[in-house]
mmCIF file of N, CA and C in Angstrom:
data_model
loop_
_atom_site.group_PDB
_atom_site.id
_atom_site.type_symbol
_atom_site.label_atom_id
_atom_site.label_comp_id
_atom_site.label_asym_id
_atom_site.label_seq_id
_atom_site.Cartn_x
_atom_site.Cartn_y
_atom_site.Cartn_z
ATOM 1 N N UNK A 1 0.850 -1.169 0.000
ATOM 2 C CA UNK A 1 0.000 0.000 0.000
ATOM 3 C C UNK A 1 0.900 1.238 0.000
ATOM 4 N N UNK A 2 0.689 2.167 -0.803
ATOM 5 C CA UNK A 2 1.589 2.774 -1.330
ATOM 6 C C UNK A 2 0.956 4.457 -0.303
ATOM 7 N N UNK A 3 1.813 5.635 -0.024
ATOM 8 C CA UNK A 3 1.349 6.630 0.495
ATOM 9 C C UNK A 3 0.214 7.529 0.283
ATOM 10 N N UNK A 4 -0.339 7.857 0.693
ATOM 11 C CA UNK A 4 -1.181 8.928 0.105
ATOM 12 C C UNK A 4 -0.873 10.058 0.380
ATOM 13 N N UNK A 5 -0.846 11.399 -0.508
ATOM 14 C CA UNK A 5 -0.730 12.585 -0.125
ATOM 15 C C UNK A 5 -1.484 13.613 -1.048
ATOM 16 N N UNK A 6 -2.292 14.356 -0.397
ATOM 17 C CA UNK A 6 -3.221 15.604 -0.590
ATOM 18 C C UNK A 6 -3.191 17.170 0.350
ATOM 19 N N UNK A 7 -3.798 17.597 -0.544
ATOM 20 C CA UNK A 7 -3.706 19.125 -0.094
ATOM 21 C C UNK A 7 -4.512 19.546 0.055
ATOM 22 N N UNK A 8 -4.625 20.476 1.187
ATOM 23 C CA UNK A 8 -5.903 21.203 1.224
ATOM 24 C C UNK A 8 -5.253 22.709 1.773
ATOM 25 N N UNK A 9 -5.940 23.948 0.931
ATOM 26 C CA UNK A 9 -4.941 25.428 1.280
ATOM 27 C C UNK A 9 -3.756 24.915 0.845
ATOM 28 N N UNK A 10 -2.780 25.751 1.712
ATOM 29 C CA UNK A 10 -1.181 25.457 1.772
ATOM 30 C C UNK A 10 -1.226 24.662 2.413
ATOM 31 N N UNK A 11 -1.626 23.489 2.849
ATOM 32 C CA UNK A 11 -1.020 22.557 4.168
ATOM 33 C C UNK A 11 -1.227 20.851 3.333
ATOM 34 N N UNK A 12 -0.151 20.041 3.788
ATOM 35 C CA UNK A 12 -0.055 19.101 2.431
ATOM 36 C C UNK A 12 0.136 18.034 3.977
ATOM 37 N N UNK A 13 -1.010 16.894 3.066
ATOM 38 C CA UNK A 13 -1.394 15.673 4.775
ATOM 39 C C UNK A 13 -0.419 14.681 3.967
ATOM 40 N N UNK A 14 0.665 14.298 4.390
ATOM 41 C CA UNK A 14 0.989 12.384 3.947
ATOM 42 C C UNK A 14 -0.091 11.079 4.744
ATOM 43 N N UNK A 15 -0.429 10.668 4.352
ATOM 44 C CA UNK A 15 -1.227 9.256 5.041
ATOM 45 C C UNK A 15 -0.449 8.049 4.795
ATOM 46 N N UNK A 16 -0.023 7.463 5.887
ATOM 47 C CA UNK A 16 0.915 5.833 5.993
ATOM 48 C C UNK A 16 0.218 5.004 5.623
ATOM 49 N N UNK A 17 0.198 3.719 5.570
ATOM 50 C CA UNK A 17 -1.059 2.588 5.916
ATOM 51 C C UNK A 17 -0.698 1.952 7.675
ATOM 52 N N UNK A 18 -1.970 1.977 8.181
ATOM 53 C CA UNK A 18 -1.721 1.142 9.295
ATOM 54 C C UNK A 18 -1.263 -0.047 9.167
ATOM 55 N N UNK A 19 -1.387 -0.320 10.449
ATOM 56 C CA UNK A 19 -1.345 -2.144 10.851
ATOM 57 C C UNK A 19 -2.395 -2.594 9.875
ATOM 58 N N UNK A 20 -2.699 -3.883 9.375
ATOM 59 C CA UNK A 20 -3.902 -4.001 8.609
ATOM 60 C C UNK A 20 -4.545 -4.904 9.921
ATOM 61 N N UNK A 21 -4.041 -5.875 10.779
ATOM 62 C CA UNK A 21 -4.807 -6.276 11.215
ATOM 63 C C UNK A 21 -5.619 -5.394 12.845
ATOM 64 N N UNK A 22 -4.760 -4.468 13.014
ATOM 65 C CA UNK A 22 -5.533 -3.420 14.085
ATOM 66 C C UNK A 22 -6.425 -2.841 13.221
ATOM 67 N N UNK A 23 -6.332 -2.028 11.695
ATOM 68 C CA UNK A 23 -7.036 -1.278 11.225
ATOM 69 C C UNK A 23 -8.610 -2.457 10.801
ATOM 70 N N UNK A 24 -8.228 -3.753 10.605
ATOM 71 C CA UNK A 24 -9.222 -4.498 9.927
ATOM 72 C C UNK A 24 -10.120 -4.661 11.619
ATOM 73 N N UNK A 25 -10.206 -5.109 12.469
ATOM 74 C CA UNK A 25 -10.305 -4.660 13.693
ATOM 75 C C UNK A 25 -11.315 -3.586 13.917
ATOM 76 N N UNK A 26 -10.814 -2.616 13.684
ATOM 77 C CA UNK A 26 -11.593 -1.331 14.047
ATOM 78 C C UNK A 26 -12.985 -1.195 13.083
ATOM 79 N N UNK A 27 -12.484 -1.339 11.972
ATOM 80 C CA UNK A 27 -13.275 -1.621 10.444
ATOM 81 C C UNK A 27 -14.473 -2.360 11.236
ATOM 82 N N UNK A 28 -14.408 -3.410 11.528
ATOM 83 C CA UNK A 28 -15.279 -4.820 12.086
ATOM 84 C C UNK A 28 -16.062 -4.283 13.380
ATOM 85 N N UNK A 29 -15.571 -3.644 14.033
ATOM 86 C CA UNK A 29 -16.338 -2.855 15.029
ATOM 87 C C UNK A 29 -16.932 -1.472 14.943
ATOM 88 N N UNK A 30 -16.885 -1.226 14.102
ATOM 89 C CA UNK A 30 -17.357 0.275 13.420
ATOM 90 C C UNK A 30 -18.482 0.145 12.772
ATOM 91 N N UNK A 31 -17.967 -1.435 11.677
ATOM 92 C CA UNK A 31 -19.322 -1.806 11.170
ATOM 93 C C UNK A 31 -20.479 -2.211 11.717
ATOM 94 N N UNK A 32 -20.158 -2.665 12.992
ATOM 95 C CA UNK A 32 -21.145 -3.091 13.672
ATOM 96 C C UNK A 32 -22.136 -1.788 13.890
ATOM 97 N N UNK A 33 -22.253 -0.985 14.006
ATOM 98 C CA UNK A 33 -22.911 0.157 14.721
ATOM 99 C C UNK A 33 -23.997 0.244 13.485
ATOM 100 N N UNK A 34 -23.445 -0.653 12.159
ATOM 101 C CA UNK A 34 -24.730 -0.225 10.751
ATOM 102 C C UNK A 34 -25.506 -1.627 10.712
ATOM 103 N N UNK A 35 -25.539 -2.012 12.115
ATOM 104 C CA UNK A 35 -26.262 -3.129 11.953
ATOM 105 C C UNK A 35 -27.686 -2.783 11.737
ATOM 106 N N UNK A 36 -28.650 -3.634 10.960
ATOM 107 C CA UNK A 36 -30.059 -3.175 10.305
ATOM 108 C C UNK A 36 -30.175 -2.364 9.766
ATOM 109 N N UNK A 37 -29.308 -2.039 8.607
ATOM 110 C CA UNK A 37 -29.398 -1.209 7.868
ATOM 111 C C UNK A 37 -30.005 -1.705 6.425
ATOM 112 N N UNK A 38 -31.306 -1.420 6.255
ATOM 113 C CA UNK A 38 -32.055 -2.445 4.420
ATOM 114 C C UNK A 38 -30.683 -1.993 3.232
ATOM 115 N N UNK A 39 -30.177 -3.321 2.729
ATOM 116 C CA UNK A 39 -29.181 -3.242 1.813
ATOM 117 C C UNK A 39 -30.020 -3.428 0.518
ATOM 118 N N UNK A 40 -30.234 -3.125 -0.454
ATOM 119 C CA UNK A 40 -30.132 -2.802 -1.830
ATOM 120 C C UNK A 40 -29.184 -3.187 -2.849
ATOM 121 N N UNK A 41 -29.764 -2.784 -3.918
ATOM 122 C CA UNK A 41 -28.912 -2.552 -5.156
ATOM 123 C C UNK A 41 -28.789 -1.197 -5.229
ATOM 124 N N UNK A 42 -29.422 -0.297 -4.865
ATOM 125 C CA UNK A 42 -28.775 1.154 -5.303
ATOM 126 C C UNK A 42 -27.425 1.626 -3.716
ATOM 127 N N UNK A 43 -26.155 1.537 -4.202
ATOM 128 C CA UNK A 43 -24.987 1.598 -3.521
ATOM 129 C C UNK A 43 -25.530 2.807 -3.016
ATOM 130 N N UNK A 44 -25.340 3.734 -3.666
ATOM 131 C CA UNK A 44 -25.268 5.359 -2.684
ATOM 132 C C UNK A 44 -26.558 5.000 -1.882
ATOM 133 N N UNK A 45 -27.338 4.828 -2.023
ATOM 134 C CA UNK A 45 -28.322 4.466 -0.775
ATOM 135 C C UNK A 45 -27.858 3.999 0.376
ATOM 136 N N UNK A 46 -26.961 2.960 -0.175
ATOM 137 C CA UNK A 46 -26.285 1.987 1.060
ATOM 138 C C UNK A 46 -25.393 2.911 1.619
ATOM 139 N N UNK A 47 -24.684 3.216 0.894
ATOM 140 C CA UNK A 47 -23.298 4.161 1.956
ATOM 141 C C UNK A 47 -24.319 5.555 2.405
ATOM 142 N N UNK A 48 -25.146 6.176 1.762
ATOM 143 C CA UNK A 48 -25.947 7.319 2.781
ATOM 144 C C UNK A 48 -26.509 6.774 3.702
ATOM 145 N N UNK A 49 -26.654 5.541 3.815
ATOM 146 C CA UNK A 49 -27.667 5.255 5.044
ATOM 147 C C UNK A 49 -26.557 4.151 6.636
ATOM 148 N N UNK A 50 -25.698 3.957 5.887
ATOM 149 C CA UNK A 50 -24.063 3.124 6.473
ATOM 150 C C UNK A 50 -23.739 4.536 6.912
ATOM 151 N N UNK A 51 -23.250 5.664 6.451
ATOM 152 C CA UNK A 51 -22.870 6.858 6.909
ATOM 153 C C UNK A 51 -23.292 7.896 7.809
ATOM 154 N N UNK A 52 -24.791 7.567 7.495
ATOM 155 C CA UNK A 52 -25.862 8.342 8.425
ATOM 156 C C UNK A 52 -25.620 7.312 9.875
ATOM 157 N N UNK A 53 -25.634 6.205 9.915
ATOM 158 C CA UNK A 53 -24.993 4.966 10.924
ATOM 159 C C UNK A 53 -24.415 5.540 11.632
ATOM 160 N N UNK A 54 -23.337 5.377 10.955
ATOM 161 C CA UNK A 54 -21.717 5.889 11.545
ATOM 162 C C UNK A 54 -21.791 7.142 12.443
ATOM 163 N N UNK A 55 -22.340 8.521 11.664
ATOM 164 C CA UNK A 55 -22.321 9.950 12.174
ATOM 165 C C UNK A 55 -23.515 9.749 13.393
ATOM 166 N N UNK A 56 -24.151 8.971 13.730
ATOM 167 C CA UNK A 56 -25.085 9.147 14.732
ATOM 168 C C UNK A 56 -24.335 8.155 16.029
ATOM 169 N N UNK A 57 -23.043 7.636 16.008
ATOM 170 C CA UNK A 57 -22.412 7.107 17.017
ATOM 171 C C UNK A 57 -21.345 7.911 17.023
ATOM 172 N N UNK A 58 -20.806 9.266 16.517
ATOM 173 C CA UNK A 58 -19.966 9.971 16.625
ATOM 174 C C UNK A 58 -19.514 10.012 17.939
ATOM 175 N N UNK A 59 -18.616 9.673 18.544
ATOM 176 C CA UNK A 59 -17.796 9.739 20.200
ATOM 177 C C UNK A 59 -17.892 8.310 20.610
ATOM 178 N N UNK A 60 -18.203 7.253 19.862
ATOM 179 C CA UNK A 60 -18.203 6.565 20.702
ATOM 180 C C UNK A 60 -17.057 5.603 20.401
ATOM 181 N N UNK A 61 -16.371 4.516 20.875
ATOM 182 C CA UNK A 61 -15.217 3.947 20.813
ATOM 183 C C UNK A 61 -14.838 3.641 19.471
ATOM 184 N N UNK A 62 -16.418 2.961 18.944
ATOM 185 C CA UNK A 62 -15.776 2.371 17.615
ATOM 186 C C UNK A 62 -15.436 3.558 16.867
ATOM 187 N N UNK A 63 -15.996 4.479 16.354
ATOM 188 C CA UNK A 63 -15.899 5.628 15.594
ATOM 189 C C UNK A 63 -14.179 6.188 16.112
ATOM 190 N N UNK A 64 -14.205 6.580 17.353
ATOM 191 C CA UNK A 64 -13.070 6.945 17.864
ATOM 192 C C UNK A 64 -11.642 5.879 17.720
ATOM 193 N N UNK A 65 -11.826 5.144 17.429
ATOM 194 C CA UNK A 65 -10.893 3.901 16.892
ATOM 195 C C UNK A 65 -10.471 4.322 15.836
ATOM 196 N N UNK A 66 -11.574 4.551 14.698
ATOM 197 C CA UNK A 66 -11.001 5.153 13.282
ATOM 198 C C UNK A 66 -10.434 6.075 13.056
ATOM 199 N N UNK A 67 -11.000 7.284 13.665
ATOM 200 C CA UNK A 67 -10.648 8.849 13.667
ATOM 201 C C UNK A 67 -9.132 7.909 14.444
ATOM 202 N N UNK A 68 -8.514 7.670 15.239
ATOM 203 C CA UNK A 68 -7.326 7.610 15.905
ATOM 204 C C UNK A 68 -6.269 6.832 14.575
ATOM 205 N N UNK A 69 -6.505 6.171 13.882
ATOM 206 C CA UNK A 69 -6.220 5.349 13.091
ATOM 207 C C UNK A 69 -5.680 6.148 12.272
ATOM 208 N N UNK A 70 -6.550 7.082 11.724
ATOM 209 C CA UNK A 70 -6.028 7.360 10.539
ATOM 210 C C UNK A 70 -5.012 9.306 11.099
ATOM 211 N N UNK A 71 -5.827 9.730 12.059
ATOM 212 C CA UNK A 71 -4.860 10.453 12.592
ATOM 213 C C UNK A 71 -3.448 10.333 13.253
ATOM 214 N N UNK A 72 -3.259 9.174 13.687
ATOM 215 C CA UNK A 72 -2.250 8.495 13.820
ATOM 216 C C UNK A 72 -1.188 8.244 12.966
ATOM 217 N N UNK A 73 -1.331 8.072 11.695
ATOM 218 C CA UNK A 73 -0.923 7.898 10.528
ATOM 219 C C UNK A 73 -0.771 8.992 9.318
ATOM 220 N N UNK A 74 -0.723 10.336 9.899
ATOM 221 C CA UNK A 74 -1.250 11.155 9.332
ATOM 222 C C UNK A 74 0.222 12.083 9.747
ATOM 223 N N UNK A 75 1.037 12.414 8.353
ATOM 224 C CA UNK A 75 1.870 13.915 8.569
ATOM 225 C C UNK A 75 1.475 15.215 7.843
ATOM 226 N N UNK A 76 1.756 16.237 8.694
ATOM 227 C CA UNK A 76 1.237 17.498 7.910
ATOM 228 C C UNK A 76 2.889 17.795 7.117
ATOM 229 N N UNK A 77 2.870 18.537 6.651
ATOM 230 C CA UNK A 77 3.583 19.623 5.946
ATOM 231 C C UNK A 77 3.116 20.486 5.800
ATOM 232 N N UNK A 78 3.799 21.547 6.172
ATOM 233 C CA UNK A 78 3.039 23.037 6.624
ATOM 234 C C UNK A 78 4.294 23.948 6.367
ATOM 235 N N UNK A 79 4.795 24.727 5.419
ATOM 236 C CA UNK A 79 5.804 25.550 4.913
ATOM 237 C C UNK A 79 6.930 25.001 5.451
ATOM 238 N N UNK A 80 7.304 23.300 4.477
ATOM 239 C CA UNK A 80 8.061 22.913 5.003
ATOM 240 C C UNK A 80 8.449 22.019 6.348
ATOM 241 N N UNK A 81 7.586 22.272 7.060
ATOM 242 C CA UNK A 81 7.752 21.868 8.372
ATOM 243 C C UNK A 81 6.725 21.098 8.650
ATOM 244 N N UNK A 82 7.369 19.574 9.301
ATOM 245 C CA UNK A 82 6.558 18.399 9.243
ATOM 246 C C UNK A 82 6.033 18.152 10.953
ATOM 247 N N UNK A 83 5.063 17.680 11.215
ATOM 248 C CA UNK A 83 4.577 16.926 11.925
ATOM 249 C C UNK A 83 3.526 16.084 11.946
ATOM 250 N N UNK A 84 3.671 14.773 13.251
ATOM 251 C CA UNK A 84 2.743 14.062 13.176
ATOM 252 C C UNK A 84 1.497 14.336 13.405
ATOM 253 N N UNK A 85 0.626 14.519 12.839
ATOM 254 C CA UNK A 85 -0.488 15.514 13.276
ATOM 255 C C UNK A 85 -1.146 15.381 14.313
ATOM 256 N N UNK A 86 -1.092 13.920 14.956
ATOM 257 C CA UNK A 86 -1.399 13.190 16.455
ATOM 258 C C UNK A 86 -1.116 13.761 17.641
ATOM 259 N N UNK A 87 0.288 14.643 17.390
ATOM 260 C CA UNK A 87 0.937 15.373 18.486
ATOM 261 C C UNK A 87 0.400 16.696 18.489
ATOM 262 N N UNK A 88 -0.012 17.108 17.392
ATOM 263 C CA UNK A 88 -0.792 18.452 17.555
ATOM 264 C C UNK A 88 -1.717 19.138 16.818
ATOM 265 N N UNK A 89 -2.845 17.946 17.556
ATOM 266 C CA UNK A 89 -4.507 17.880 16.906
ATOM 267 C C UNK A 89 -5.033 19.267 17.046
ATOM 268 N N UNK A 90 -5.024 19.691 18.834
ATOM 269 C CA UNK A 90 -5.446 20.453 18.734
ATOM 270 C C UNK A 90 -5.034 22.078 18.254
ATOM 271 N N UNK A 91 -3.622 21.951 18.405
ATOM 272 C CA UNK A 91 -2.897 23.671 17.687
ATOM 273 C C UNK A 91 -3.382 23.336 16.181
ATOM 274 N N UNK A 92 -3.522 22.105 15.405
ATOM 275 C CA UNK A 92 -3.738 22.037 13.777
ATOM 276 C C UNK A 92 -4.773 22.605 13.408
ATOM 277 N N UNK A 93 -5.845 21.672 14.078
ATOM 278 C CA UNK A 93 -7.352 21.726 14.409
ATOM 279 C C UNK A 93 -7.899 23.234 14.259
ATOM 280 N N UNK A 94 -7.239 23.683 15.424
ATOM 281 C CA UNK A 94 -7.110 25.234 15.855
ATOM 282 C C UNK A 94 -7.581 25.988 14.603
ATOM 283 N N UNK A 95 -6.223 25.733 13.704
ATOM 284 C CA UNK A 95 -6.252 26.997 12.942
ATOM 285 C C UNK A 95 -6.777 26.531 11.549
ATOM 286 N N UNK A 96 -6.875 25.214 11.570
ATOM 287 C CA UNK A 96 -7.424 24.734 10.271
ATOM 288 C C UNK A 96 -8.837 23.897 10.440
ATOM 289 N N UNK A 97 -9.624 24.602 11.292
ATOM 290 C CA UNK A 97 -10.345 23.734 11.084
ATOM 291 C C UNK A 97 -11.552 23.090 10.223
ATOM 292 N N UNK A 98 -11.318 24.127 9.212
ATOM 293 C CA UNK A 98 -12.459 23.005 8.325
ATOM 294 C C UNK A 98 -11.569 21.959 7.465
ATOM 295 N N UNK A 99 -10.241 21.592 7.489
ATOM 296 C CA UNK A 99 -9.790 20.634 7.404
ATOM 297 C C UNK A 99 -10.419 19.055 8.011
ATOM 298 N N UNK A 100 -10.742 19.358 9.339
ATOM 299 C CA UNK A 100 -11.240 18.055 9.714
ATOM 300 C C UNK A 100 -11.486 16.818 9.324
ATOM 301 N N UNK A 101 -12.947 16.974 8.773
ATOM 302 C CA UNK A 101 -13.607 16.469 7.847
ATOM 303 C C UNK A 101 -12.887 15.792 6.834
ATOM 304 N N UNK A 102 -12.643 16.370 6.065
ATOM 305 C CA UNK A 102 -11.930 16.056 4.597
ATOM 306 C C UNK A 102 -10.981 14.695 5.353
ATOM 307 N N UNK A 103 -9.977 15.620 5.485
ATOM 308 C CA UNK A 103 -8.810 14.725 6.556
ATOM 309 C C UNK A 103 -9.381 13.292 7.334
ATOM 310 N N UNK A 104 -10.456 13.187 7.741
ATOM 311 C CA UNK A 104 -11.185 11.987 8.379
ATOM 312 C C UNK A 104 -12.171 11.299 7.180
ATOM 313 N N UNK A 105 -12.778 12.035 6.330
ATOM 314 C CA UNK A 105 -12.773 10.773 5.393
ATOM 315 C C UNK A 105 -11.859 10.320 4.252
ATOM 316 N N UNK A 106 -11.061 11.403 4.043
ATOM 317 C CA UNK A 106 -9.836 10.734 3.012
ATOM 318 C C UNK A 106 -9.292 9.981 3.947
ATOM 319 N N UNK A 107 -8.926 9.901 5.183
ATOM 320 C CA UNK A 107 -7.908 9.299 5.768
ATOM 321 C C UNK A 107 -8.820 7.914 5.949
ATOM 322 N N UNK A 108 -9.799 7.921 6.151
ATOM 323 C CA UNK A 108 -10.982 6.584 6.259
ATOM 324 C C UNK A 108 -11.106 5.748 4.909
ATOM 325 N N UNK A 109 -10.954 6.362 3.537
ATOM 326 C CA UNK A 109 -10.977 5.689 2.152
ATOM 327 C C UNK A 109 -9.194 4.978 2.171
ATOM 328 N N UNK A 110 -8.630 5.939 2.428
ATOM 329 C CA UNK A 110 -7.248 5.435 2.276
ATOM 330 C C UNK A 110 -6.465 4.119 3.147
ATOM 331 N N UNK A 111 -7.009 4.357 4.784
ATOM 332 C CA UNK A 111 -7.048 2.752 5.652
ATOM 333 C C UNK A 111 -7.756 1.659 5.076
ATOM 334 N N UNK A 112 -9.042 2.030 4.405
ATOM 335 C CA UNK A 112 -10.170 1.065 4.865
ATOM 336 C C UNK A 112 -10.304 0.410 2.972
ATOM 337 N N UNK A 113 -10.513 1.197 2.120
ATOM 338 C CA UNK A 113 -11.105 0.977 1.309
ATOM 339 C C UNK A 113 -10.524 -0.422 0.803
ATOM 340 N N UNK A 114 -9.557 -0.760 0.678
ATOM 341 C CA UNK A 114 -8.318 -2.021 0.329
ATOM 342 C C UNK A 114 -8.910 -3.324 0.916
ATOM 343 N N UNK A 115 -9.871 -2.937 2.074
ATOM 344 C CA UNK A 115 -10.827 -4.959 2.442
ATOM 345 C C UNK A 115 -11.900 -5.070 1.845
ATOM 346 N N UNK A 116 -11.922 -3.757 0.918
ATOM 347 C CA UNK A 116 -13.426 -4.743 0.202
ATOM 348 C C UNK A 116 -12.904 -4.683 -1.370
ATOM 349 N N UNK A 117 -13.557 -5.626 -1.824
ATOM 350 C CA UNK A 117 -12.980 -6.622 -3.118
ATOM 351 C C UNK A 117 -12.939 -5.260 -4.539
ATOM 352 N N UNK A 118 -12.027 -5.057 -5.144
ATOM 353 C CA UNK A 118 -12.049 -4.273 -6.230
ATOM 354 C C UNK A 118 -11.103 -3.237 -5.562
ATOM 355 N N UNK A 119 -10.159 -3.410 -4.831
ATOM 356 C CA UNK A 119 -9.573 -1.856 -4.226
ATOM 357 C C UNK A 119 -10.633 -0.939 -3.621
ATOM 358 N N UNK A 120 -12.088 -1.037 -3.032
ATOM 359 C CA UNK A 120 -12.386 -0.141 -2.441
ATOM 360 C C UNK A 120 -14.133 -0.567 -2.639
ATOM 361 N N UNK A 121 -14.504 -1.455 -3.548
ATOM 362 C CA UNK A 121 -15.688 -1.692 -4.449
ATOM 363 C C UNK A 121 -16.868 -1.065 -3.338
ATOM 364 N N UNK A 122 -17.535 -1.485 -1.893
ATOM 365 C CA UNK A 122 -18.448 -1.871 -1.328
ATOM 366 C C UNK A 122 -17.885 -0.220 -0.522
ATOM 367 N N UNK A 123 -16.843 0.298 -0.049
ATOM 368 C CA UNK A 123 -16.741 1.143 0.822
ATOM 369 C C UNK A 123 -16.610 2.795 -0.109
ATOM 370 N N UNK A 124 -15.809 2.631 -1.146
ATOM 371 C CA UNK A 124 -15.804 3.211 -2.499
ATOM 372 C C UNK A 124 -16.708 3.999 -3.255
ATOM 373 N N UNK A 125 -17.625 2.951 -2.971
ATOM 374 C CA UNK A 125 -19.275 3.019 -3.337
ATOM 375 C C UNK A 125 -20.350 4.084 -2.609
ATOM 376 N N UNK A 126 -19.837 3.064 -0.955
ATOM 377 C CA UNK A 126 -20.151 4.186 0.155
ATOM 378 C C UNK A 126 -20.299 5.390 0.453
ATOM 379 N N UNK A 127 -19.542 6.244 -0.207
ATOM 380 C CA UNK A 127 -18.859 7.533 -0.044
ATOM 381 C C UNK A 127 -18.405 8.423 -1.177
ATOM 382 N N UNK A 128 -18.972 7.942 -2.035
ATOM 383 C CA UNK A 128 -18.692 8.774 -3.744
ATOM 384 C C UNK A 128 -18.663 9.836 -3.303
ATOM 385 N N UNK A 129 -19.887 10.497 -2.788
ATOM 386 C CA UNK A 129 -20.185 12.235 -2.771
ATOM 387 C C UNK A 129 -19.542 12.952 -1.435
ATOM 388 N N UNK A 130 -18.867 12.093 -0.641
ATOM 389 C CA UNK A 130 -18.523 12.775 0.175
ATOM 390 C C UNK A 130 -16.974 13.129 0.442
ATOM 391 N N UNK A 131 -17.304 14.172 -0.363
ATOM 392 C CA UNK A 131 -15.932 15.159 -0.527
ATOM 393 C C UNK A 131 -16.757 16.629 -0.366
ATOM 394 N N UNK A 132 -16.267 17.584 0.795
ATOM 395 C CA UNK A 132 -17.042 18.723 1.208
ATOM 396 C C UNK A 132 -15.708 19.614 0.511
ATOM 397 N N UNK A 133 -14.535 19.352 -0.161
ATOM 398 C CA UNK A 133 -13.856 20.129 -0.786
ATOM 399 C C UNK A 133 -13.575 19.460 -1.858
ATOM 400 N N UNK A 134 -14.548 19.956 -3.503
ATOM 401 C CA UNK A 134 -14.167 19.254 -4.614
ATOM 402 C C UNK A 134 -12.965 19.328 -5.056
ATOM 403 N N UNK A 135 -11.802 20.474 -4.524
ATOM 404 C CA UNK A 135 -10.781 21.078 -4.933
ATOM 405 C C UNK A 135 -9.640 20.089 -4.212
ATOM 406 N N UNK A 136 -10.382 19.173 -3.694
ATOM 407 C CA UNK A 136 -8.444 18.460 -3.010
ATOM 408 C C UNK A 136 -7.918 17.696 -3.797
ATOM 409 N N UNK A 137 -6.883 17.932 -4.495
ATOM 410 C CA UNK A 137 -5.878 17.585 -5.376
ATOM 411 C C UNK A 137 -4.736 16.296 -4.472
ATOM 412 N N UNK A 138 -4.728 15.512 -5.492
ATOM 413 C CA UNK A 138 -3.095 14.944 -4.911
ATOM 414 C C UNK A 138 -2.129 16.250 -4.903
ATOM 415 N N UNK A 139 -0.888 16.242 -4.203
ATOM 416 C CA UNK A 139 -0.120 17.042 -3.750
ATOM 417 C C UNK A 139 1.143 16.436 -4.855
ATOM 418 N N UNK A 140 2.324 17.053 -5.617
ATOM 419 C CA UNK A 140 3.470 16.819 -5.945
ATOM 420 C C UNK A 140 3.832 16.048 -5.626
ATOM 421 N N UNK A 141 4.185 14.616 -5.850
ATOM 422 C CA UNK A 141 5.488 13.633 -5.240
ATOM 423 C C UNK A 141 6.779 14.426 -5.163
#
């Protein structure tokens, strides 16, 4: 699994890959929270209604498992100057914060999407429209 890196403003995120079997883990307990959810053939149904899931257990372990996961794994570059963004959520947070978001579901496609079959097929699917900045570009290698 190869790096990911995007931009948002001037501030450029690298994303690692986790552990796969802590990250597959968290995945498995996260999913649980979309239990009874009516599955279909129309996908975006499924991931708006898997997502609507998810955002209504916001704080709770499993959710907080992921958000840690992928923040964990997460360097800024910021004029040059790197950190782990784990060490300083909240000074980042601070001043960037409509970063958040973005940053927690790119960082959620980029852990997660790789256990379901097709590079991303079922989670991929999930989450087409949810990009709240159409403008985030890969960043320069």
């Amino acid at each position: 699994m190869q790096e990911f890196v995007f931009q948002l403003d001037e501030v450029e995120y690298r994303m690692t890959p986790a552990n796969a079997m802590g990250a597959w883990s968290a995945l498995k307990n996260a999913l649980k929270l979309a239990q009874g959810i009516q599955l279909g053939e129309d996908t975006t149904k499924i991931g708006e209604s898997v997502l609507g899931a998810l955002l209504a257990h916001l704080g709770s372990p499993e959710i907080k498992a992921i958000e840690e996961i992928v923040l964990n794994h997460t360097v800024v570059n910021l004029h040059g100057q790197q950190y782990r963004l784990s060490h300083q959520l909240d000074k980042h947070f601070n001043q960037y914060r409509g970063h958040l978001f973005p940053v927690l579901i790119n960082g959620t496609r980029y852990q997660f999407a790789d256990f379901f079959i097709g590079g991303g097929g079922l989670l991929k699917d999930m989450l087409p429209s949810i990009n709240p900045l159409n403008d985030i570009k890969p960043a320069n290698p």
